[in-house]
mmCIF file of C-alpha atoms in Angstrom:
data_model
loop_
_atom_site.group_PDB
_atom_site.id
_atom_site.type_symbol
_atom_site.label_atom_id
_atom_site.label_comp_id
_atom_site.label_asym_id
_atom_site.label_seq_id
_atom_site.Cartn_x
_atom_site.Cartn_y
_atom_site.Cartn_z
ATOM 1 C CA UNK A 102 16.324 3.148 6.116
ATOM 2 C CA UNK A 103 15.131 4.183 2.643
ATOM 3 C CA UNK A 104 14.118 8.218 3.495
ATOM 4 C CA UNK A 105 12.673 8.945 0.156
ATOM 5 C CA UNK A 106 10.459 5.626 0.164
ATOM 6 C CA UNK A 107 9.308 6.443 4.025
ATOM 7 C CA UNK A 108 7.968 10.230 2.675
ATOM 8 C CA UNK A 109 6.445 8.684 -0.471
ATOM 9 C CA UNK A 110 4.764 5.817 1.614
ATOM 10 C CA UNK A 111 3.435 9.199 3.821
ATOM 11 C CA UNK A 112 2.574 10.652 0.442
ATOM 12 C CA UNK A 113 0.714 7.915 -0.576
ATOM 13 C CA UNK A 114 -1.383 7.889 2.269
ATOM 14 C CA UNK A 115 -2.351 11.546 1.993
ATOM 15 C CA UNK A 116 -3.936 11.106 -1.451
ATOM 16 C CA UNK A 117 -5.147 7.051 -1.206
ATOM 17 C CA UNK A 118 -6.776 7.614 1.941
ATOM 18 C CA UNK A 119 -8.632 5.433 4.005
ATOM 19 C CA UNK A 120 -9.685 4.759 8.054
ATOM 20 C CA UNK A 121 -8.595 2.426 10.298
ATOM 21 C CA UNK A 122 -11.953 3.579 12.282
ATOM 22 C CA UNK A 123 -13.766 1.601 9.772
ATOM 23 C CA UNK A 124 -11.358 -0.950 8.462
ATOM 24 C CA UNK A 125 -9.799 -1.718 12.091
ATOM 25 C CA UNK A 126 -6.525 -1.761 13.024
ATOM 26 C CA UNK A 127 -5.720 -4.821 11.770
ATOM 27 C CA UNK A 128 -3.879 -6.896 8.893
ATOM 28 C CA UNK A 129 -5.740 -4.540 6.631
ATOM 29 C CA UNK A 130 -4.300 -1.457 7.306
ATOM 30 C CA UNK A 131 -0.901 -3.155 7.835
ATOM 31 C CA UNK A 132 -1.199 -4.449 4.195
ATOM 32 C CA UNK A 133 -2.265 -1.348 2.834
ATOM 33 C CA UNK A 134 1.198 0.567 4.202
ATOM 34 C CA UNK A 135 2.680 -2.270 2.718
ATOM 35 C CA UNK A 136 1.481 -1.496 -0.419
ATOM 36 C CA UNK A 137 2.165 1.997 -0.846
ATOM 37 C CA UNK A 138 5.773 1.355 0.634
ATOM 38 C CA UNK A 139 6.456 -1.123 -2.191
ATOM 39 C CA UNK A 140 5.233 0.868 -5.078
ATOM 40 C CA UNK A 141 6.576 4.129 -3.297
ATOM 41 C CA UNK A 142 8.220 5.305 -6.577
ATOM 42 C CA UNK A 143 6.629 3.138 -9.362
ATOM 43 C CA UNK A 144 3.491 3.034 -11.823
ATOM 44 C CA UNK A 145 0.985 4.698 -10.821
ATOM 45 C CA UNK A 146 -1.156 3.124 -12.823
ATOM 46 C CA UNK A 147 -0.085 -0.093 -11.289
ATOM 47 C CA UNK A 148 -0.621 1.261 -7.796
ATOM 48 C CA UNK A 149 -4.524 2.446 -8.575
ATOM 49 C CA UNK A 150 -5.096 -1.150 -9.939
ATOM 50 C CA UNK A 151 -3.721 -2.365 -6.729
ATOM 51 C CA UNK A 152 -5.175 -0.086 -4.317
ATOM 52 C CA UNK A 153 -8.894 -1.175 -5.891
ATOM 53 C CA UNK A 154 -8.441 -4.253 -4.923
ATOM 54 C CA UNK A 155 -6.542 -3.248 -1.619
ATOM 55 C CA UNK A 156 -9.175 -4.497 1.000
ATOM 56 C CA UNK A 157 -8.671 -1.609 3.691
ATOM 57 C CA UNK A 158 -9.895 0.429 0.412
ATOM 58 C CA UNK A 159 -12.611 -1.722 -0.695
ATOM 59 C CA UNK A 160 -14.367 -1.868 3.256
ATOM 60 C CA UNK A 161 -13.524 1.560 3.335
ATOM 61 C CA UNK A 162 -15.517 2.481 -0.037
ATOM 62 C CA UNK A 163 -18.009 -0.046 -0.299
ATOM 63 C CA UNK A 164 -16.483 -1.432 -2.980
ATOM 64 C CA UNK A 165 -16.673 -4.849 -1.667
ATOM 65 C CA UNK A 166 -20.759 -4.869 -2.059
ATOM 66 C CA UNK A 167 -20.321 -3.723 -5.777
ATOM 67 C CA UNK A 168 -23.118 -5.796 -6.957
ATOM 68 C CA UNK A 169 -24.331 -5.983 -10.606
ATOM 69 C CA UNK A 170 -27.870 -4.939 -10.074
ATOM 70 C CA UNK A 171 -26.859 -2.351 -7.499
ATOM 71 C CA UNK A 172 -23.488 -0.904 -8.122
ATOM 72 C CA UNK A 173 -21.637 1.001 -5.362
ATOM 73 C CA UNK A 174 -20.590 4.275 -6.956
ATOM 74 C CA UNK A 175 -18.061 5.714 -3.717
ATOM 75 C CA UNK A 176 -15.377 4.394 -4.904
ATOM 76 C CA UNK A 177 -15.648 5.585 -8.149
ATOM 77 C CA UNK A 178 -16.608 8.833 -7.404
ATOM 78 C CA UNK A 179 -13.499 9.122 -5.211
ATOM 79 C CA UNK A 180 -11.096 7.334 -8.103
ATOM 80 C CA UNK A 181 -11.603 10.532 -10.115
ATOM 81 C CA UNK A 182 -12.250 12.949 -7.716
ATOM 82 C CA UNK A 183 -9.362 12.250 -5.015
ATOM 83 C CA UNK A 184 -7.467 9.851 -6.375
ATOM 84 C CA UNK A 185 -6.537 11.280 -10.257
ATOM 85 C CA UNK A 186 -8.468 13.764 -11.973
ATOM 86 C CA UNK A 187 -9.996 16.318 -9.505
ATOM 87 C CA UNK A 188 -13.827 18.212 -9.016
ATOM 88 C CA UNK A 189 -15.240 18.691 -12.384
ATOM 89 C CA UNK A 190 -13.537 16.710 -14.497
ATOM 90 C CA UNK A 191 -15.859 14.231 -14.906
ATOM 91 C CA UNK A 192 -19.853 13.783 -15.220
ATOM 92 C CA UNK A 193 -22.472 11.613 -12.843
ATOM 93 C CA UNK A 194 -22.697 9.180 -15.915
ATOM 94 C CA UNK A 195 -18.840 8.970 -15.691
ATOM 95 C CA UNK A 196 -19.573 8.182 -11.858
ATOM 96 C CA UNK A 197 -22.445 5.622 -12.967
ATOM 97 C CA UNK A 198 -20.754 4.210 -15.328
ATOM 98 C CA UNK A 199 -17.441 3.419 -14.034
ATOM 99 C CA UNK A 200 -18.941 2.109 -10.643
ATOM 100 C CA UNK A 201 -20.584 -0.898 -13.788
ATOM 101 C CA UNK A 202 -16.859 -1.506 -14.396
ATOM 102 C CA UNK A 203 -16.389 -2.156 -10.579
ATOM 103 C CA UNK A 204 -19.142 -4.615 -10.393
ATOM 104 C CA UNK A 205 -17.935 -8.460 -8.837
ATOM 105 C CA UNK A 206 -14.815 -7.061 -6.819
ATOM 106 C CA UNK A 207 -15.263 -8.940 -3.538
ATOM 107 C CA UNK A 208 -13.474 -9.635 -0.494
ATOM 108 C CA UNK A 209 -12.976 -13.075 0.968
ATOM 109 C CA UNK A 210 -12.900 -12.673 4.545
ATOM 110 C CA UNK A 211 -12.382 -9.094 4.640
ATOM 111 C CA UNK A 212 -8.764 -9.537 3.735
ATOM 112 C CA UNK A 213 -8.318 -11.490 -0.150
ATOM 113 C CA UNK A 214 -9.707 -10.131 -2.995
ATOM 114 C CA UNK A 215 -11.485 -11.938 -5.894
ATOM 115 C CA UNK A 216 -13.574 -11.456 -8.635
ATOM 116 C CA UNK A 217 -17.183 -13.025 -8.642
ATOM 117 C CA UNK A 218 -18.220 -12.980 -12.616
ATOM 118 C CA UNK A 219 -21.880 -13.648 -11.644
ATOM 119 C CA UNK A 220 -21.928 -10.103 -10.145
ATOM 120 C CA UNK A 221 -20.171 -8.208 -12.493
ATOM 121 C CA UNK A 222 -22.080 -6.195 -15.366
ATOM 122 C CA UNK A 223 -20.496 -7.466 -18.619
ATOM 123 C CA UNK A 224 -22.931 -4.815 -20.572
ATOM 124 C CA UNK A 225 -21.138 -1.777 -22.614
ATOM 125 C CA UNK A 226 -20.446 1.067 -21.093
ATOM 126 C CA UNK A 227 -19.704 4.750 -21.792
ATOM 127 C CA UNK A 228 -16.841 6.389 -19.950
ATOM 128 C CA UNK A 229 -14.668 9.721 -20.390
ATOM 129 C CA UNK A 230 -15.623 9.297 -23.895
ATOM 130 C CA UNK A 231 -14.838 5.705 -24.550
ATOM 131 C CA UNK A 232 -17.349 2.661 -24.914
ATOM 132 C CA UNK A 233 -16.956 -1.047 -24.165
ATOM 133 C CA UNK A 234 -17.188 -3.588 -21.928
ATOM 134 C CA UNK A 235 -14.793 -2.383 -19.725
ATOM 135 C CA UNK A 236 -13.520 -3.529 -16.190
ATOM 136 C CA UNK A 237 -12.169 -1.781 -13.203
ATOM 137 C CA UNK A 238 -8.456 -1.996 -14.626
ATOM 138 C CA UNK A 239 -9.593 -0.719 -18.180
ATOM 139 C CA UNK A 240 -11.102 2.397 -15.685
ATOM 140 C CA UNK A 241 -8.055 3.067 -14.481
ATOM 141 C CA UNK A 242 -5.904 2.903 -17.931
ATOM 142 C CA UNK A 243 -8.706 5.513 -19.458
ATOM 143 C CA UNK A 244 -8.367 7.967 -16.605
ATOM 144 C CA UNK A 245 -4.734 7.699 -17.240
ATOM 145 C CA UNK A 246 -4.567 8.522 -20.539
ATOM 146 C CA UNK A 247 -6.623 11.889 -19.754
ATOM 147 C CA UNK A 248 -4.302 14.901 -19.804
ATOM 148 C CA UNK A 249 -5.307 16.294 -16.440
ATOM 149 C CA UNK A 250 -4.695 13.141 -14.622
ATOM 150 C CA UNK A 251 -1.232 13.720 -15.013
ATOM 151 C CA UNK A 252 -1.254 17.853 -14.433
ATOM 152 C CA UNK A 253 -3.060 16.585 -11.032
ATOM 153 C CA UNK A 254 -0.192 14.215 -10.190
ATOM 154 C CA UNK A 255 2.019 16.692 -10.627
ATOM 155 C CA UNK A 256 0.875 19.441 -8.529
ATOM 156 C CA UNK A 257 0.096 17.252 -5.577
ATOM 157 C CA UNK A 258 3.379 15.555 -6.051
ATOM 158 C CA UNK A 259 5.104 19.949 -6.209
ATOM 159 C CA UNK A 260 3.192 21.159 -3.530
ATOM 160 C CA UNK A 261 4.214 17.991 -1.652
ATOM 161 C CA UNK A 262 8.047 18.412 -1.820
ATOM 162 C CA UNK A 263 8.248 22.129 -2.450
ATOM 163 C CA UNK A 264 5.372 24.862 -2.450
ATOM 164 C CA UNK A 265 1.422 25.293 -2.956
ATOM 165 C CA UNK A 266 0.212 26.518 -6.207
ATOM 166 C CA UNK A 267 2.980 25.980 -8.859
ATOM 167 C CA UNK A 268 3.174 27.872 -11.627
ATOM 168 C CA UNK A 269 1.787 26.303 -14.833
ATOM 169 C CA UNK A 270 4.669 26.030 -16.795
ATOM 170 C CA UNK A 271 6.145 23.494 -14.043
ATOM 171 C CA UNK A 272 2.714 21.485 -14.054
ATOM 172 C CA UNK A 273 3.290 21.497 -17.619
ATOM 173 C CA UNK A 274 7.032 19.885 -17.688
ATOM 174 C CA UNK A 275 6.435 17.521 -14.897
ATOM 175 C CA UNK A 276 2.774 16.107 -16.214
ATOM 176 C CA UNK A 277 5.083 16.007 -19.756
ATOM 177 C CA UNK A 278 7.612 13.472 -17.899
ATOM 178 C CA UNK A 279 4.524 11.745 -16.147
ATOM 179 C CA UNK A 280 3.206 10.741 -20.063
ATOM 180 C CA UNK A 281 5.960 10.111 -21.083
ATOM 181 C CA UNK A 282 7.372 7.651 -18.260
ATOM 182 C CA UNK A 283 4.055 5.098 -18.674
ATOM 183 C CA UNK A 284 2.571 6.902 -15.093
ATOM 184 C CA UNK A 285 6.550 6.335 -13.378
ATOM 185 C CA UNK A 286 6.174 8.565 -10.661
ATOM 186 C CA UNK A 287 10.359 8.026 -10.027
ATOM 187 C CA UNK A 288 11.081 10.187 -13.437
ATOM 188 C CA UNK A 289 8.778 13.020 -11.814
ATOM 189 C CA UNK A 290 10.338 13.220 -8.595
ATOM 190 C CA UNK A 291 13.591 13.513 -10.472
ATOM 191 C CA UNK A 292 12.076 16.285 -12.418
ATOM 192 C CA UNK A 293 11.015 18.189 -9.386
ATOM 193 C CA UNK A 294 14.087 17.543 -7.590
ATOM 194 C CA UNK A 295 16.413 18.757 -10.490
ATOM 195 C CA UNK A 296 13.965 21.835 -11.355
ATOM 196 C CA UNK A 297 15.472 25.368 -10.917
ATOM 197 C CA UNK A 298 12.272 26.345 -8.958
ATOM 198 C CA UNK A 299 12.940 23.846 -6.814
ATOM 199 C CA UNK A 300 15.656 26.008 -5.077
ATOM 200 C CA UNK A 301 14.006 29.682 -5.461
ATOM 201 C CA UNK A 302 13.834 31.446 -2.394
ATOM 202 C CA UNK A 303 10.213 30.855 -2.251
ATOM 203 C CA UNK A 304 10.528 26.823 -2.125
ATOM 204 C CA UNK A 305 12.970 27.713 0.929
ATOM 205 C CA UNK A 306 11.389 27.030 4.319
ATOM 206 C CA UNK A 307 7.723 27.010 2.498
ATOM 207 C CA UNK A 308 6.404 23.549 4.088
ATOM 208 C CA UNK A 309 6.293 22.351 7.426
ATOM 209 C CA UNK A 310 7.012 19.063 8.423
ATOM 210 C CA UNK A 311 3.755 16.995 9.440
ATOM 211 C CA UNK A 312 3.601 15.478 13.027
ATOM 212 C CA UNK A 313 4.756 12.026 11.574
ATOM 213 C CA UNK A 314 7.502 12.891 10.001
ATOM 214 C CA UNK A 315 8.783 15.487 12.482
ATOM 215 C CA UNK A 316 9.079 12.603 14.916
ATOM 216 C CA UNK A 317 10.288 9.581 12.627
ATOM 217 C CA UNK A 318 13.548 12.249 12.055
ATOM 218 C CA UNK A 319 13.862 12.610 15.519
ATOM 219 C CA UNK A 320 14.142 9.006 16.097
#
């Protein structure tokens, strides 16, 4: 077994959340663990672009009825407020605007995605700052290149393996490695793991082990 991988998949789920309540307990969710397992420690950039075309996430959002003359905004509105940047970091025309981008992502079946041009918006659009006629993956490479995107990483990826609200000069080196690695999330997690504050008294016996993983180190 691949520990590390297992707690990342775990991580993974914790921040790209969706329900098996709505999406059923089927191939969808299945895929979706699948997904995060397999880019446990890689891009996230790559993993966003995945998950919005994951279709566990797109039933779960709505994204899947992201039509041109009535885009879905939940998903967007959840990219940036769960997913990367945090509350307040963006505006309602950021919201608006990026759900545009979104437009034509469509499920075949409820389980292949595709992309139905008649349904997407191929008008300009305004986003964090930047104009043109973007798409869903030029969403995600804008958020990414936004400064806080990677301080949020960080501290959910800190408090995750060590303690709740880390000090900002940690935030500071780890989002520094984030930039600098093209989104790697492996690079961070060697960053947090070699960090001197990583072994302060105060990192000592600070978490507690969730439910899942309590019994998968049991077993």
């Amino acid at each position: 077994s691949k520990p590390l991988q297992e707690k990342m998949t775990l991580f993974w789920h914790g921040i790209l959340t969706s329900s098996d309540k709505i999406t059923g307990d089927g191939p969808q969710t299945i895929q979706q663990n699948n997904l995060f397992r397999d880019n446990a420690v890689g891009r996230y950039d790559n993993l966003l672009k995945a998950v919005s075309r994951d279709p566990a996430m797109m039933i779960y959002l709505d994204s899947r009825s992201n039509k041109k003359k009535a885009p879905n905004e939940n998903y967007s509105r959840e990219l940036m407020e769960l997913f990367t940047l945090g509350l307040d970091q963006y505006t309602e025309d950021d919201v608006r605007e990026s759900a545009r981008c979104f437009t034509g992502w469509e499920l075949k079946s409820k389980r292949t995605f595709r992309f139905n041009p008649r349904q997407h918006d191929n008008g300009q659009k305004t986003f964090l700052g930047e104009t043109g006629n973007f798409d869903g993956d030029d969403v995600v490479d804008i958020i990414m290149k936004q400064r806080v995107a990677a301080e949020y990483i960080s501290r959910r990826l800190w408090e995750y393996f060590a303690y709740e609200s880390p000090e900002p000069a940690i935030i500071s080196r780890l989002s520094e490695v984030f930039r600098n690695s093209n989104t790697s999330i492996k690079p961070v997690l060697r960053a947090i793991f070699e960090s001197p504050e990583f072994y302060w008294n105060k990192a000592v016996g600070a978490l507690i082990k969730a439910p899942a993983e309590y019994v998968a180190g049991i077993v």
